[in-house]
Coordinates of C-alpha atoms and ligand atoms in Angstrom, one line a residue:
M1098 CA 78.0 76.2 69.2
A1099 CA 75.5 78.3 70.8
I1100 CA 75.4 81.6 72.5
L1101 CA 74.2 81.3 76.0
P1102 CA 72.8 84.0 78.1
I1103 CA 75.2 86.3 79.7
V1104 CA 74.4 86.4 83.7
T1105 CA 74.5 90.7 84.7
V1106 CA 75.1 92.4 88.2
P1107 CA 72.8 92.4 90.7
D1108 CA 72.7 88.8 90.3
P1109 CA 73.7 86.9 93.4
L1110 CA 75.2 83.6 91.2
L1111 CA 77.8 86.4 90.2
K1112 CA 78.5 86.3 94.2
K1113 CA 79.5 83.2 94.6
V1114 CA 83.0 80.8 94.3
S1115 CA 83.5 78.7 91.6
K1116 CA 84.2 74.9 92.2
P1117 CA 87.1 73.0 90.2
V1118 CA 86.4 70.8 87.3
D1119 CA 87.4 67.6 88.2
K1120 CA 87.2 66.1 84.4
V1121 CA 87.9 67.4 81.3
D1122 CA 86.4 66.3 78.2
D1123 CA 84.2 65.9 75.4
K1124 CA 81.2 67.5 77.2
L1125 CA 83.0 70.3 78.8
R1126 CA 84.7 71.1 76.0
K1127 CA 81.7 71.5 74.2
F1128 CA 80.6 73.7 77.0
M1129 CA 83.9 76.3 77.0
D1130 CA 83.4 76.6 72.5
N1131 CA 79.7 77.9 73.7
M1132 CA 81.6 80.1 76.5
L1133 CA 83.5 81.3 73.5
E1134 CA 81.3 81.9 71.1
T1135 CA 79.2 83.7 73.8
M1136 CA 82.3 85.9 74.4
Y1137 CA 82.6 86.4 71.0
D1138 CA 79.4 87.5 69.9
A1139 CA 79.1 90.3 73.0
P1140 CA 81.8 91.3 72.3
G1141 CA 84.3 90.7 74.7
I1142 CA 88.0 89.5 75.4
G1143 CA 87.4 87.3 78.4
L1144 CA 84.4 85.5 79.9
A1145 CA 84.0 83.0 83.2
A1146 CA 81.9 80.4 83.4
V1147 CA 79.9 81.6 86.4
Q1148 CA 79.2 84.4 84.0
V1149 CA 77.2 82.0 81.6
G1150 CA 75.3 80.7 84.8
K1151 CA 78.1 77.6 85.5
L1152 CA 79.9 77.5 89.1
L1153 CA 83.0 75.9 87.0
R1154 CA 86.9 77.2 87.4
I1155 CA 86.9 77.9 83.8
L1156 CA 87.9 81.2 81.8
V1157 CA 88.2 81.5 78.0
I1158 CA 90.2 84.9 76.9
D1159 CA 91.3 85.8 73.7
I1160 CA 93.1 89.1 73.7
A1161 CA 94.1 89.3 69.7
P1162 CA 93.7 92.9 68.5
D1163 CA 90.9 92.7 65.7
D1164 CA 93.1 93.0 62.8
E1165 CA 94.9 89.6 64.1
D1166 CA 93.6 86.3 64.0
P1167 CA 91.5 84.7 66.8
N1168 CA 93.5 83.6 69.7
P1169 CA 91.5 81.9 71.8
Q1170 CA 92.7 80.5 75.3
Y1171 CA 91.3 78.5 78.1
F1172 CA 92.0 77.9 81.6
I1173 CA 91.0 75.3 83.8
N1174 CA 90.7 75.7 87.2
P1175 CA 93.6 78.3 87.3
E1176 CA 95.6 79.6 90.1
I1177 CA 97.6 82.4 90.5
T1178 CA 101.1 81.1 92.2
W1179 CA 102.8 84.9 92.0
T1180 CA 102.1 88.3 91.6
S1181 CA 104.4 91.2 90.9
E1182 CA 105.0 94.0 92.7
D1183 CA 105.0 96.2 89.9
L1184 CA 101.5 97.5 89.6
A1185 CA 99.1 98.4 86.3
T1186 CA 95.8 100.2 85.5
Y1187 CA 93.5 99.2 83.1
N1188 CA 90.4 100.7 82.5
E1189 CA 88.4 98.0 83.0
G1190 CA 85.1 96.6 81.4
C1191 CA 82.9 93.0 82.0
L1192 CA 79.8 91.6 80.4
S1193 CA 77.9 90.7 83.4
I1194 CA 78.2 95.0 84.2
P1195 CA 77.4 95.9 80.3
E1196 CA 78.6 99.5 79.3
Q1197 CA 80.5 100.7 82.5
Y1198 CA 84.4 100.7 82.9
A1199 CA 86.7 101.6 85.9
D1200 CA 90.5 102.5 86.2
I1201 CA 91.1 99.3 88.4
E1202 CA 94.8 98.9 89.5
R1203 CA 96.2 95.8 89.7
P1204 CA 99.7 93.5 89.8
A1205 CA 100.9 94.1 86.7
E1206 CA 102.5 90.3 85.8
C1207 CA 100.9 87.4 87.4
K1208 CA 102.4 83.3 86.6
V1209 CA 99.3 81.3 86.3
T1210 CA 99.1 77.6 86.8
Y1211 CA 95.9 75.8 85.1
L1212 CA 94.6 73.1 82.8
D1213 CA 94.2 73.7 79.3
Y1214 CA 91.4 72.5 76.2
N1215 CA 92.9 69.5 76.5
G1216 CA 93.3 68.9 80.2
D1217 CA 97.5 69.4 79.8
A1218 CA 98.9 71.3 82.8
Q1219 CA 100.3 74.5 81.9
E1220 CA 102.3 77.4 83.3
I1221 CA 102.5 80.7 82.1
H1222 CA 103.4 84.1 83.1
A1223 CA 101.3 86.5 81.8
T1224 CA 102.0 90.3 81.3
E1225 CA 100.2 94.0 80.2
L1226 CA 96.5 92.8 79.1
L1227 CA 96.6 89.2 79.3
A1228 CA 97.7 89.6 83.3
T1229 CA 94.9 92.4 83.7
C1230 CA 92.9 89.8 82.2
I1231 CA 93.5 86.7 83.6
Q1232 CA 93.3 88.5 87.1
H1233 CA 89.8 90.0 86.8
E1234 CA 88.7 86.7 85.2
M1235 CA 90.1 84.5 88.0
D1236 CA 88.0 87.4 90.4
H1237 CA 85.0 86.3 89.5
L1238 CA 85.9 82.7 90.4
N1239 CA 85.6 83.5 93.7
G1240 CA 83.0 85.9 93.4
V1241 CA 84.6 88.8 92.9
V1242 CA 83.6 91.6 89.8
F1243 CA 85.6 95.1 89.1
I1244 CA 82.5 97.4 90.8
D1245 CA 83.7 95.6 93.9
Y1246 CA 87.3 98.0 94.1
L1247 CA 85.3 100.5 93.8
S1248 CA 83.4 103.2 97.0
K1249 CA 80.0 101.4 98.2
I1250 CA 78.3 104.4 96.0
K1251 CA 79.7 103.7 93.4
R1252 CA 79.4 100.5 92.8
S1253 CA 75.9 101.1 93.5
M1254 CA 75.4 104.2 90.8
Y1255 CA 77.1 101.7 88.4
V1256 CA 74.7 98.6 89.5
R1257 CA 71.6 101.2 89.0
K1258 CA 72.7 102.3 85.2
V1259 CA 72.7 98.6 84.2
K1260 CA 70.1 97.9 85.6
K1261 CA 68.5 100.7 83.2
F1262 CA 70.8 99.6 80.4
I1263 CA 69.0 96.0 80.7
K1264 CA 65.5 97.5 81.3
D1265 CA 66.2 99.7 77.8
G1266 CA 67.4 97.1 75.7
A1267 CA 64.2 94.8 76.9
E1268 CA 62.3 97.5 75.7
E1269 CA 63.8 97.8 73.0
K1270 CA 63.3 94.2 71.4
K1271 CA 59.3 94.3 72.0
E1272 CA 59.3 97.7 70.1
Ligands
LIG1395 NI1 84.2 90.3 83.8

């Protein structure tokens, strides 16, 4: 397995719409293994393929608490088929917007159809953190990140902070 470089804002790639996967094969599974490894290493609870530079409709998610066994979930070509009228707010973060967080309101529950790691069709009814996480990651597939829900002023402040965070990190490595 390999750790892949993570794309961060304001990279224009993050604004692109990802394409459906047409075949779930060993090559794709290897890529998904690498996505998962990259997400665990970051560490994060969700990652979309575009965040590691591939415009494919794939998500990996693991919301298991730290003191429980890992529970990786793979979503290929996910489609939201239903969302609840009830909303929920979570303080969201994103590996493409490191160290920045904001309260984002979304439907509290959703139903999603997708292909799993083996390419088999699945459907789930997601609630709580999983519902939020799936919707956040699915936004990535459509070129949307959570700061797009904020005001223009806040958004540019977040992007500035990320640029500084990346620059400071690069300077630390040089020393
Ligand atoms: Ni994200």
